[in-house]
Amino acid sequence: MVGAERKGVKHKPPALRRLRRDRLPGYAARMPDLTSRLGNLTLATPFMAASGTFGYGSEYAPIVDLANLGAVVTKSLSVAPREGNPTPRIWETSAGMLNAIGLENCGLDVFIEKKVPELAKLPTKVLVNVVGNSIEEYAEICTRLDPIEAVDGFEINISCPNVKHGCRFASDAADCERLFKALKPTTKKLLLAKLSPNVTDVAEIARAAVEGGAQALSLINTLLGMAVDVKTRRPRIANVTGGLSGPAIKPVALRCVWQAARACPGVPVVGIGGIRSLEDALEFFMVGACAVQVGTTNYLDPDLLNRLPGELDAWLKAEGYADLKPLVGSFKA
Ligand SMILES: Cc1cc2nc3c(=O)[nH]c(=O)nc-3n(C[C@H](O)[C@H](O)[C@H](O)COP(=O)(O)O)c2cc1C
């Protein structure tokens, strides 16, 4: 501009010039900020790997750049080891899958001894997904893991449909509030409440979790379903019922996230359910999620988690957004 003026070049008046944000001075230096706040945590990107679909993170390290993730959420952890349900426990459905793994895991002692040293090496945040048969069991896990540096927070799974009483704390608001009230004093780390779609009013449960002390909400866990082998007239999975996940559940998940976000203004919400593209993730951001988790798609297209940050970066640039704020909750009903 200065050089051009010196040469006596005449410029169009500013009102007539097309405003190209990418040509504004310093624009190139201002890459969109992909970070997302979740309670007391800052995630590098809003993309996380969902519990039960990503092992303990290191299994995917050869194919997914874990530094691109906001966090890895571990497989549900219980105090005692669990073998899970009898097989067959997975069945592919139209646009999704049914699973009844039944929270198979190594238990708290082995987790601390064998898994924590591996989790400590991950170049991303680690959220431990916690399950319990009682408030005391949930509290024991949070209490024992709270001092461990590799653990950045807890996703409290109150929503597993594949075990007896798995949804007790997700389907009764008073029980849910009581659970989070008991967990709050056990840790200063993030308490994320993972909610179930298998309830009448998800907004009521979301409010109860926050009232009890959850700093953030994640939803949804799987939807209870089943499949029948018509030749044998027997169930496709040994547990009879299982949890439905994948693209088939995305509309339900979006509805739940939207209702929870409206019920709990200002509380960070993590959207989960059927995400297989940036466009899917954008839908969740627009209805109020500040981060999302990818689950079933990790089996089919594990590269999605590699692509999403770059695709979001390009989308934000094209919209002229410096960060996620103008996107989150921008949906208009
Ligand atoms: C095989 C499998 C195992 C899962 N295990 C867990 C688990 O241990 N704990 C949990 O909270 N959610 C578990 N989930 C639920 C997912 O974390 C996620 O909430 C759900 O699958 C919906 O997301 P998606 O449609 O992207 O898969 C599991 C899902 C699948 C498919």
Tab-separated table of C-alpha atoms and ligand atoms in Angstrom:
chain	number	residue	atom	x	y	z
A	1	MET	CA	0.000	0.000	0.000
A	2	VAL	CA	2.684	2.442	1.057
A	3	GLY	CA	4.864	1.485	-1.942
A	4	ALA	CA	1.890	1.795	-4.293
A	5	GLU	CA	1.046	5.272	-2.959
A	6	ARG	CA	4.636	6.319	-3.515
A	7	LYS	CA	4.339	5.256	-7.123
A	8	GLY	CA	1.160	7.337	-7.393
A	9	VAL	CA	-1.182	4.347	-8.012
A	10	LYS	CA	-4.817	5.253	-7.462
A	11	HIS	CA	-6.781	2.912	-5.182
A	12	LYS	CA	-10.473	2.102	-5.165
A	13	PRO	CA	-12.200	3.687	-2.171
A	14	PRO	CA	-12.352	1.127	0.691
A	15	ALA	CA	-16.120	0.712	0.443
A	16	LEU	CA	-15.813	-0.678	-3.071
A	17	ARG	CA	-12.941	-3.034	-2.372
A	18	ARG	CA	-13.895	-6.655	-1.659
A	19	LEU	CA	-12.937	-7.375	1.898
A	20	ARG	CA	-10.790	-10.496	1.754
A	21	ARG	CA	-10.025	-11.516	5.334
A	22	ASP	CA	-7.157	-13.674	4.181
A	23	ARG	CA	-5.452	-10.600	2.706
A	24	LEU	CA	-5.662	-8.515	5.873
A	25	PRO	CA	-2.231	-7.753	7.339
A	26	GLY	CA	-1.125	-10.483	9.700
A	27	TYR	CA	-3.996	-12.843	8.769
A	28	ALA	CA	-1.698	-15.707	7.813
A	29	ALA	CA	-0.126	-15.564	11.248
A	30	ARG	CA	-3.537	-15.927	12.886
A	31	MET	CA	-4.291	-19.620	12.539
A	32	PRO	CA	-7.671	-20.520	14.024
A	33	ASP	CA	-7.386	-21.591	17.634
A	34	LEU	CA	-8.663	-25.184	17.851
A	35	THR	CA	-8.366	-25.506	21.618
A	36	SER	CA	-11.431	-26.247	23.685
A	37	ARG	CA	-12.025	-25.737	27.424
A	38	LEU	CA	-13.533	-28.573	29.372
A	39	GLY	CA	-13.817	-27.537	33.012
A	40	ASN	CA	-10.254	-27.005	34.202
A	41	LEU	CA	-8.720	-28.691	31.122
A	42	THR	CA	-7.636	-27.160	27.842
A	43	LEU	CA	-7.889	-29.675	24.994
A	44	ALA	CA	-5.499	-29.214	22.035
A	45	THR	CA	-8.381	-29.924	19.668
A	46	PRO	CA	-12.077	-30.644	20.238
A	47	PHE	CA	-11.725	-34.220	18.937
A	48	MET	CA	-11.535	-37.094	21.412
A	49	ALA	CA	-11.565	-40.886	21.129
A	50	ALA	CA	-14.617	-42.473	22.787
A	51	SER	CA	-14.397	-44.999	25.601
A	52	GLY	CA	-14.332	-48.666	24.609
A	53	THR	CA	-13.474	-47.991	20.977
A	54	PHE	CA	-9.837	-46.874	21.289
A	55	GLY	CA	-8.280	-49.245	23.837
A	56	TYR	CA	-5.850	-47.302	26.032
A	57	GLY	CA	-4.659	-45.066	23.203
A	58	SER	CA	-1.299	-46.703	22.543
A	59	GLU	CA	-2.956	-49.450	20.429
A	60	TYR	CA	-3.854	-46.751	17.869
A	61	ALA	CA	-0.522	-44.871	18.045
A	62	PRO	CA	0.845	-46.496	14.845
A	63	ILE	CA	-2.074	-45.141	12.786
A	64	VAL	CA	-3.437	-42.090	14.625
A	65	ASP	CA	-1.365	-39.031	15.550
A	66	LEU	CA	-2.452	-38.872	19.162
A	67	ALA	CA	-1.106	-35.316	19.528
A	68	ASN	CA	-3.985	-34.267	17.229
A	69	LEU	CA	-6.519	-35.409	19.803
A	70	GLY	CA	-8.042	-33.377	22.583
A	71	ALA	CA	-8.063	-36.500	24.746
A	72	VAL	CA	-8.197	-40.258	24.807
A	73	VAL	CA	-10.970	-41.744	26.953
A	74	THR	CA	-10.018	-45.168	28.278
A	75	LYS	CA	-12.186	-48.291	28.370
A	76	SER	CA	-14.474	-48.269	31.425
A	77	LEU	CA	-12.595	-49.154	34.599
A	78	SER	CA	-14.107	-50.915	37.626
A	79	VAL	CA	-12.558	-51.677	41.022
A	80	ALA	CA	-12.498	-55.444	40.406
A	81	PRO	CA	-11.528	-56.943	37.040
A	82	ARG	CA	-14.479	-57.888	34.824
A	83	GLU	CA	-14.594	-60.621	32.193
A	84	GLY	CA	-17.501	-59.028	30.380
A	85	ASN	CA	-20.492	-60.826	28.858
A	86	PRO	CA	-20.436	-64.181	27.030
A	87	THR	CA	-19.866	-64.166	23.261
A	88	PRO	CA	-21.132	-63.439	20.641
A	89	ARG	CA	-21.283	-59.861	21.872
A	90	ILE	CA	-21.039	-57.791	18.690
A	91	TRP	CA	-23.459	-57.633	15.772
A	92	GLU	CA	-23.345	-55.302	12.779
A	93	THR	CA	-26.652	-53.554	12.020
A	94	SER	CA	-27.792	-51.179	9.286
A	95	ALA	CA	-25.693	-48.033	9.778
A	96	GLY	CA	-24.332	-49.153	13.120
A	97	MET	CA	-23.456	-51.973	15.472
A	98	LEU	CA	-24.799	-53.624	18.582
A	99	ASN	CA	-22.359	-54.483	21.345
A	100	ALA	CA	-22.732	-56.130	24.710
A	101	ILE	CA	-19.086	-56.270	25.770
A	102	GLY	CA	-20.217	-55.841	29.384
A	103	LEU	CA	-17.413	-53.554	30.592
A	104	GLU	CA	-14.602	-56.115	30.351
A	105	ASN	CA	-11.537	-54.547	31.966
A	106	CYS	CA	-8.439	-55.336	34.004
A	107	GLY	CA	-9.581	-53.746	37.292
A	108	LEU	CA	-8.081	-50.872	39.280
A	109	ASP	CA	-4.903	-52.528	40.651
A	110	VAL	CA	-3.718	-53.824	37.276
A	111	PHE	CA	-4.722	-50.522	35.668
A	112	ILE	CA	-2.454	-48.599	38.052
A	113	GLU	CA	0.401	-51.048	37.675
A	114	LYS	CA	0.304	-51.774	33.934
A	115	LYS	CA	-1.837	-49.216	32.087
A	116	VAL	CA	-0.922	-45.952	33.832
A	117	PRO	CA	2.792	-46.094	32.800
A	118	GLU	CA	1.668	-46.471	29.157
A	119	LEU	CA	-0.952	-43.712	29.460
A	120	ALA	CA	1.717	-41.387	30.908
A	121	LYS	CA	3.590	-41.567	27.583
A	122	LEU	CA	0.623	-40.434	25.439
A	123	PRO	CA	1.044	-36.970	23.888
A	124	THR	CA	-2.544	-36.053	24.735
A	125	LYS	CA	-4.867	-35.704	27.697
A	126	VAL	CA	-6.156	-38.873	29.329
A	127	LEU	CA	-9.647	-39.210	30.740
A	128	VAL	CA	-10.321	-42.402	32.659
A	129	ASN	CA	-13.832	-43.736	32.149
A	130	VAL	CA	-15.127	-45.043	35.494
A	131	VAL	CA	-17.896	-47.533	36.331
A	132	GLY	CA	-19.080	-48.899	39.637
A	133	ASN	CA	-21.750	-51.044	41.229
A	134	SER	CA	-22.121	-48.501	44.003
A	135	ILE	CA	-21.226	-44.909	44.876
A	136	GLU	CA	-18.386	-46.285	47.025
A	137	GLU	CA	-16.832	-48.096	44.047
A	138	TYR	CA	-16.920	-44.997	41.837
A	139	ALA	CA	-15.438	-42.982	44.709
A	140	GLU	CA	-12.648	-45.502	45.317
A	141	ILE	CA	-11.452	-45.244	41.709
A	142	CYS	CA	-11.477	-41.441	41.682
A	143	THR	CA	-9.745	-41.273	45.065
A	144	ARG	CA	-6.936	-43.664	44.073
A	145	LEU	CA	-6.377	-42.173	40.618
A	146	ASP	CA	-6.616	-38.512	41.661
A	147	PRO	CA	-2.921	-38.187	42.682
A	148	ILE	CA	-1.685	-39.793	39.442
A	149	GLU	CA	-0.329	-37.158	37.070
A	150	ALA	CA	-1.044	-39.123	33.889
A	151	VAL	CA	-4.752	-38.960	34.656
A	152	ASP	CA	-6.232	-35.621	33.588
A	153	GLY	CA	-9.816	-36.306	34.552
A	154	PHE	CA	-12.660	-38.765	34.852
A	155	GLU	CA	-15.546	-39.599	32.585
A	156	ILE	CA	-18.117	-41.075	34.934
A	157	ASN	CA	-20.015	-43.747	33.048
A	158	ILE	CA	-23.509	-43.892	34.502
A	159	SER	CA	-24.972	-45.068	31.249
A	160	CYS	CA	-23.838	-48.564	30.257
A	161	PRO	CA	-26.884	-50.493	29.031
A	162	ASN	CA	-25.095	-53.853	28.975
A	163	VAL	CA	-24.716	-54.616	32.669
A	164	LYS	CA	-27.231	-55.092	35.466
A	165	HIS	CA	-28.047	-51.718	37.070
A	166	GLY	CA	-25.680	-50.035	34.518
A	167	CYS	CA	-28.074	-47.128	34.067
A	168	ARG	CA	-29.281	-46.661	37.644
A	169	PHE	CA	-27.466	-43.368	38.152
A	170	ALA	CA	-28.402	-42.171	34.655
A	171	SER	CA	-32.110	-42.800	34.962
A	172	ASP	CA	-32.881	-41.421	38.403
A	173	ALA	CA	-32.093	-37.734	38.924
A	174	ALA	CA	-31.808	-37.991	42.724
A	175	ASP	CA	-29.390	-40.972	42.498
A	176	CYS	CA	-27.369	-39.146	39.851
A	177	GLU	CA	-27.014	-36.004	41.971
A	178	ARG	CA	-26.089	-38.104	45.010
A	179	LEU	CA	-23.340	-39.859	43.040
A	180	PHE	CA	-21.695	-36.626	41.865
A	181	LYS	CA	-22.018	-35.047	45.333
A	182	ALA	CA	-20.063	-38.034	46.678
A	183	LEU	CA	-17.425	-37.878	43.916
A	184	LYS	CA	-16.773	-34.138	44.088
A	185	PRO	CA	-14.622	-34.264	47.260
A	186	THR	CA	-12.559	-37.197	45.913
A	187	THR	CA	-10.812	-35.215	43.166
A	188	LYS	CA	-9.887	-31.765	41.891
A	189	LYS	CA	-9.664	-33.189	38.373
A	190	LEU	CA	-12.323	-32.944	35.681
A	191	LEU	CA	-15.553	-34.820	36.428
A	192	LEU	CA	-17.371	-35.457	33.183
A	193	ALA	CA	-20.792	-37.132	33.463
A	194	LYS	CA	-21.493	-39.560	30.610
A	195	LEU	CA	-25.242	-39.655	30.137
A	196	SER	CA	-27.597	-42.206	28.635
A	197	PRO	CA	-30.156	-41.700	25.879
A	198	ASN	CA	-32.236	-44.504	27.439
A	199	VAL	CA	-34.166	-42.111	29.678
A	200	THR	CA	-37.412	-40.149	29.473
A	201	ASP	CA	-35.899	-36.715	30.101
A	202	VAL	CA	-32.162	-36.334	29.500
A	203	ALA	CA	-32.299	-32.637	30.474
A	204	GLU	CA	-33.438	-33.542	33.992
A	205	ILE	CA	-30.517	-35.966	34.455
A	206	ALA	CA	-28.051	-33.434	32.987
A	207	ARG	CA	-29.198	-30.807	35.506
A	208	ALA	CA	-28.910	-33.329	38.365
A	209	ALA	CA	-25.334	-34.276	37.404
A	210	VAL	CA	-24.282	-30.617	37.292
A	211	GLU	CA	-26.132	-29.846	40.529
A	212	GLY	CA	-24.179	-32.698	42.152
A	213	GLY	CA	-20.796	-31.399	40.947
A	214	ALA	CA	-20.091	-32.615	37.397
A	215	GLN	CA	-18.171	-29.858	35.584
A	216	ALA	CA	-19.035	-31.143	32.119
A	217	LEU	CA	-21.383	-33.577	30.379
A	218	SER	CA	-20.752	-36.131	27.652
A	219	LEU	CA	-23.528	-37.814	25.713
A	220	ILE	CA	-24.628	-40.193	24.438
A	221	ASN	CA	-23.753	-43.708	25.404
A	222	THR	CA	-25.334	-46.458	23.299
A	223	LEU	CA	-29.061	-47.009	22.790
A	224	LEU	CA	-30.499	-50.268	24.047
A	225	GLY	CA	-31.352	-52.569	21.142
A	226	MET	CA	-31.439	-56.163	19.927
A	227	ALA	CA	-31.268	-58.307	16.792
A	228	VAL	CA	-32.824	-61.709	16.010
A	229	ASP	CA	-31.450	-64.589	13.926
A	230	VAL	CA	-34.633	-65.658	12.125
A	231	LYS	CA	-33.238	-69.115	11.271
A	232	THR	CA	-32.651	-70.099	14.881
A	233	ARG	CA	-35.137	-67.593	16.398
A	234	ARG	CA	-32.403	-66.746	18.847
A	235	PRO	CA	-30.695	-63.449	19.680
A	236	ARG	CA	-27.694	-62.370	17.614
A	237	ILE	CA	-25.823	-61.555	20.805
A	238	ALA	CA	-25.645	-63.817	23.823
A	239	ASN	CA	-26.721	-61.058	26.221
A	240	VAL	CA	-29.963	-60.735	24.146
A	241	THR	CA	-29.871	-56.932	24.303
A	242	GLY	CA	-26.937	-54.700	23.457
A	243	GLY	CA	-25.989	-51.079	22.883
A	244	LEU	CA	-26.551	-49.588	19.446
A	245	SER	CA	-23.846	-47.189	18.196
A	246	GLY	CA	-22.685	-45.695	14.903
A	247	PRO	CA	-24.295	-43.397	12.315
A	248	ALA	CA	-27.776	-44.799	13.055
A	249	ILE	CA	-27.819	-43.052	16.445
A	250	LYS	CA	-26.590	-39.593	15.379
A	251	PRO	CA	-30.024	-37.927	15.214
A	252	VAL	CA	-30.828	-39.175	18.730
A	253	ALA	CA	-27.428	-38.011	19.987
A	254	LEU	CA	-27.860	-34.557	18.465
A	255	ARG	CA	-31.256	-34.200	20.083
A	256	CYS	CA	-29.867	-35.227	23.482
A	257	VAL	CA	-26.872	-32.862	23.231
A	258	TRP	CA	-29.146	-29.994	22.232
A	259	GLN	CA	-31.496	-30.660	25.166
A	260	ALA	CA	-28.641	-31.041	27.684
A	261	ALA	CA	-26.863	-27.894	26.472
A	262	ARG	CA	-30.072	-25.870	26.766
A	263	ALA	CA	-30.775	-27.302	30.221
A	264	CYS	CA	-27.301	-26.438	31.531
A	265	PRO	CA	-26.174	-23.117	30.030
A	266	GLY	CA	-22.451	-22.459	30.450
A	267	VAL	CA	-21.642	-26.126	31.174
A	268	PRO	CA	-19.309	-27.701	28.574
A	269	VAL	CA	-20.972	-30.538	26.660
A	270	VAL	CA	-19.159	-33.258	24.706
A	271	GLY	CA	-21.163	-34.718	21.806
A	272	ILE	CA	-20.918	-38.448	21.006
A	273	GLY	CA	-22.828	-40.600	18.555
A	274	GLY	CA	-22.293	-41.667	14.977
A	275	ILE	CA	-19.684	-39.094	13.979
A	276	ARG	CA	-17.952	-40.058	10.737
A	277	SER	CA	-17.136	-36.695	9.108
A	278	LEU	CA	-16.391	-33.053	9.888
A	279	GLU	CA	-19.944	-32.188	8.894
A	280	ASP	CA	-21.265	-34.571	11.557
A	281	ALA	CA	-19.000	-32.928	14.148
A	282	LEU	CA	-20.123	-29.444	13.041
A	283	GLU	CA	-23.730	-30.443	13.698
A	284	PHE	CA	-22.796	-31.333	17.274
A	285	PHE	CA	-20.879	-28.054	17.761
A	286	MET	CA	-23.835	-26.080	16.424
A	287	VAL	CA	-26.305	-27.671	18.855
A	288	GLY	CA	-24.028	-26.800	21.759
A	289	ALA	CA	-21.102	-29.256	22.055
A	290	CYS	CA	-17.666	-27.716	22.627
A	291	ALA	CA	-15.931	-31.042	21.854
A	292	VAL	CA	-16.886	-34.386	20.332
A	293	GLN	CA	-15.875	-38.027	20.662
A	294	VAL	CA	-15.480	-40.480	17.799
A	295	GLY	CA	-16.412	-44.078	18.657
A	296	THR	CA	-17.583	-46.756	16.238
A	297	THR	CA	-15.962	-44.990	13.257
A	298	ASN	CA	-12.543	-45.833	14.758
A	299	TYR	CA	-13.135	-49.441	13.640
A	300	LEU	CA	-14.048	-48.487	10.091
A	301	ASP	CA	-12.050	-45.344	9.361
A	302	PRO	CA	-9.402	-44.785	12.050
A	303	ASP	CA	-7.884	-42.050	9.875
A	304	LEU	CA	-10.901	-39.805	10.588
A	305	LEU	CA	-9.299	-38.615	13.824
A	306	ASN	CA	-6.187	-37.642	11.820
A	307	ARG	CA	-8.205	-35.633	9.289
A	308	LEU	CA	-10.657	-33.809	11.540
A	309	PRO	CA	-8.350	-31.102	13.008
A	310	GLY	CA	-7.077	-30.011	9.571
A	311	GLU	CA	-10.593	-30.040	8.135
A	312	LEU	CA	-11.932	-27.974	11.032
A	313	ASP	CA	-9.021	-25.541	10.694
A	314	ALA	CA	-9.866	-25.035	6.988
A	315	TRP	CA	-13.576	-24.644	7.778
A	316	LEU	CA	-12.950	-22.026	10.473
A	317	LYS	CA	-10.635	-20.106	8.133
A	318	ALA	CA	-13.232	-20.139	5.353
A	319	GLU	CA	-15.829	-18.774	7.815
A	320	GLY	CA	-13.360	-16.143	9.065
A	321	TYR	CA	-13.564	-17.505	12.625
A	322	ALA	CA	-10.547	-17.203	14.932
A	323	ASP	CA	-11.727	-20.010	17.231
A	324	LEU	CA	-14.665	-22.317	18.067
A	325	LYS	CA	-16.683	-19.792	20.057
A	326	PRO	CA	-18.875	-18.408	17.248
A	327	LEU	CA	-19.620	-21.979	16.142
A	328	VAL	CA	-20.628	-23.596	19.448
A	329	GLY	CA	-24.382	-23.274	20.012
A	330	SER	CA	-24.880	-21.292	16.795
A	331	PHE	CA	-27.835	-23.478	15.782
A	332	LYS	CA	-31.124	-21.598	15.440
A	333	ALA	CA	-34.296	-23.594	16.056
B	1	LIG	C1	-17.502	-51.888	21.269
B	1	LIG	C2	-17.891	-50.716	22.105
B	1	LIG	C3	-17.480	-50.667	23.443
B	1	LIG	C4	-17.832	-49.586	24.244
B	1	LIG	N1	-17.409	-49.553	25.528
B	1	LIG	C5	-17.713	-48.476	26.314
B	1	LIG	C6	-17.231	-48.397	27.644
B	1	LIG	O1	-16.497	-49.252	28.133
B	1	LIG	N2	-17.595	-47.309	28.378
B	1	LIG	C7	-18.390	-46.296	27.883
B	1	LIG	O2	-18.671	-45.330	28.586
B	1	LIG	N3	-18.831	-46.354	26.602
B	1	LIG	C8	-18.519	-47.402	25.823
B	1	LIG	N4	-18.969	-47.448	24.519
B	1	LIG	C9	-19.829	-46.358	24.018
B	1	LIG	C10	-19.039	-45.326	23.233
B	1	LIG	O3	-18.044	-44.706	24.010
B	1	LIG	C11	-19.972	-44.246	22.634
B	1	LIG	O4	-20.602	-43.558	23.682
B	1	LIG	C12	-21.042	-44.843	21.737
B	1	LIG	O5	-20.537	-45.910	20.977
B	1	LIG	C13	-21.647	-43.813	20.782
B	1	LIG	O6	-20.662	-43.273	19.922
B	1	LIG	P1	-20.389	-43.821	18.416
B	1	LIG	O7	-21.710	-43.893	17.732
B	1	LIG	O8	-19.449	-42.810	17.806
B	1	LIG	O9	-19.769	-45.157	18.575
B	1	LIG	C14	-18.611	-48.519	23.708
B	1	LIG	C15	-19.006	-48.568	22.370
B	1	LIG	C16	-18.650	-49.642	21.571
B	1	LIG	C17	-19.092	-49.649	20.125
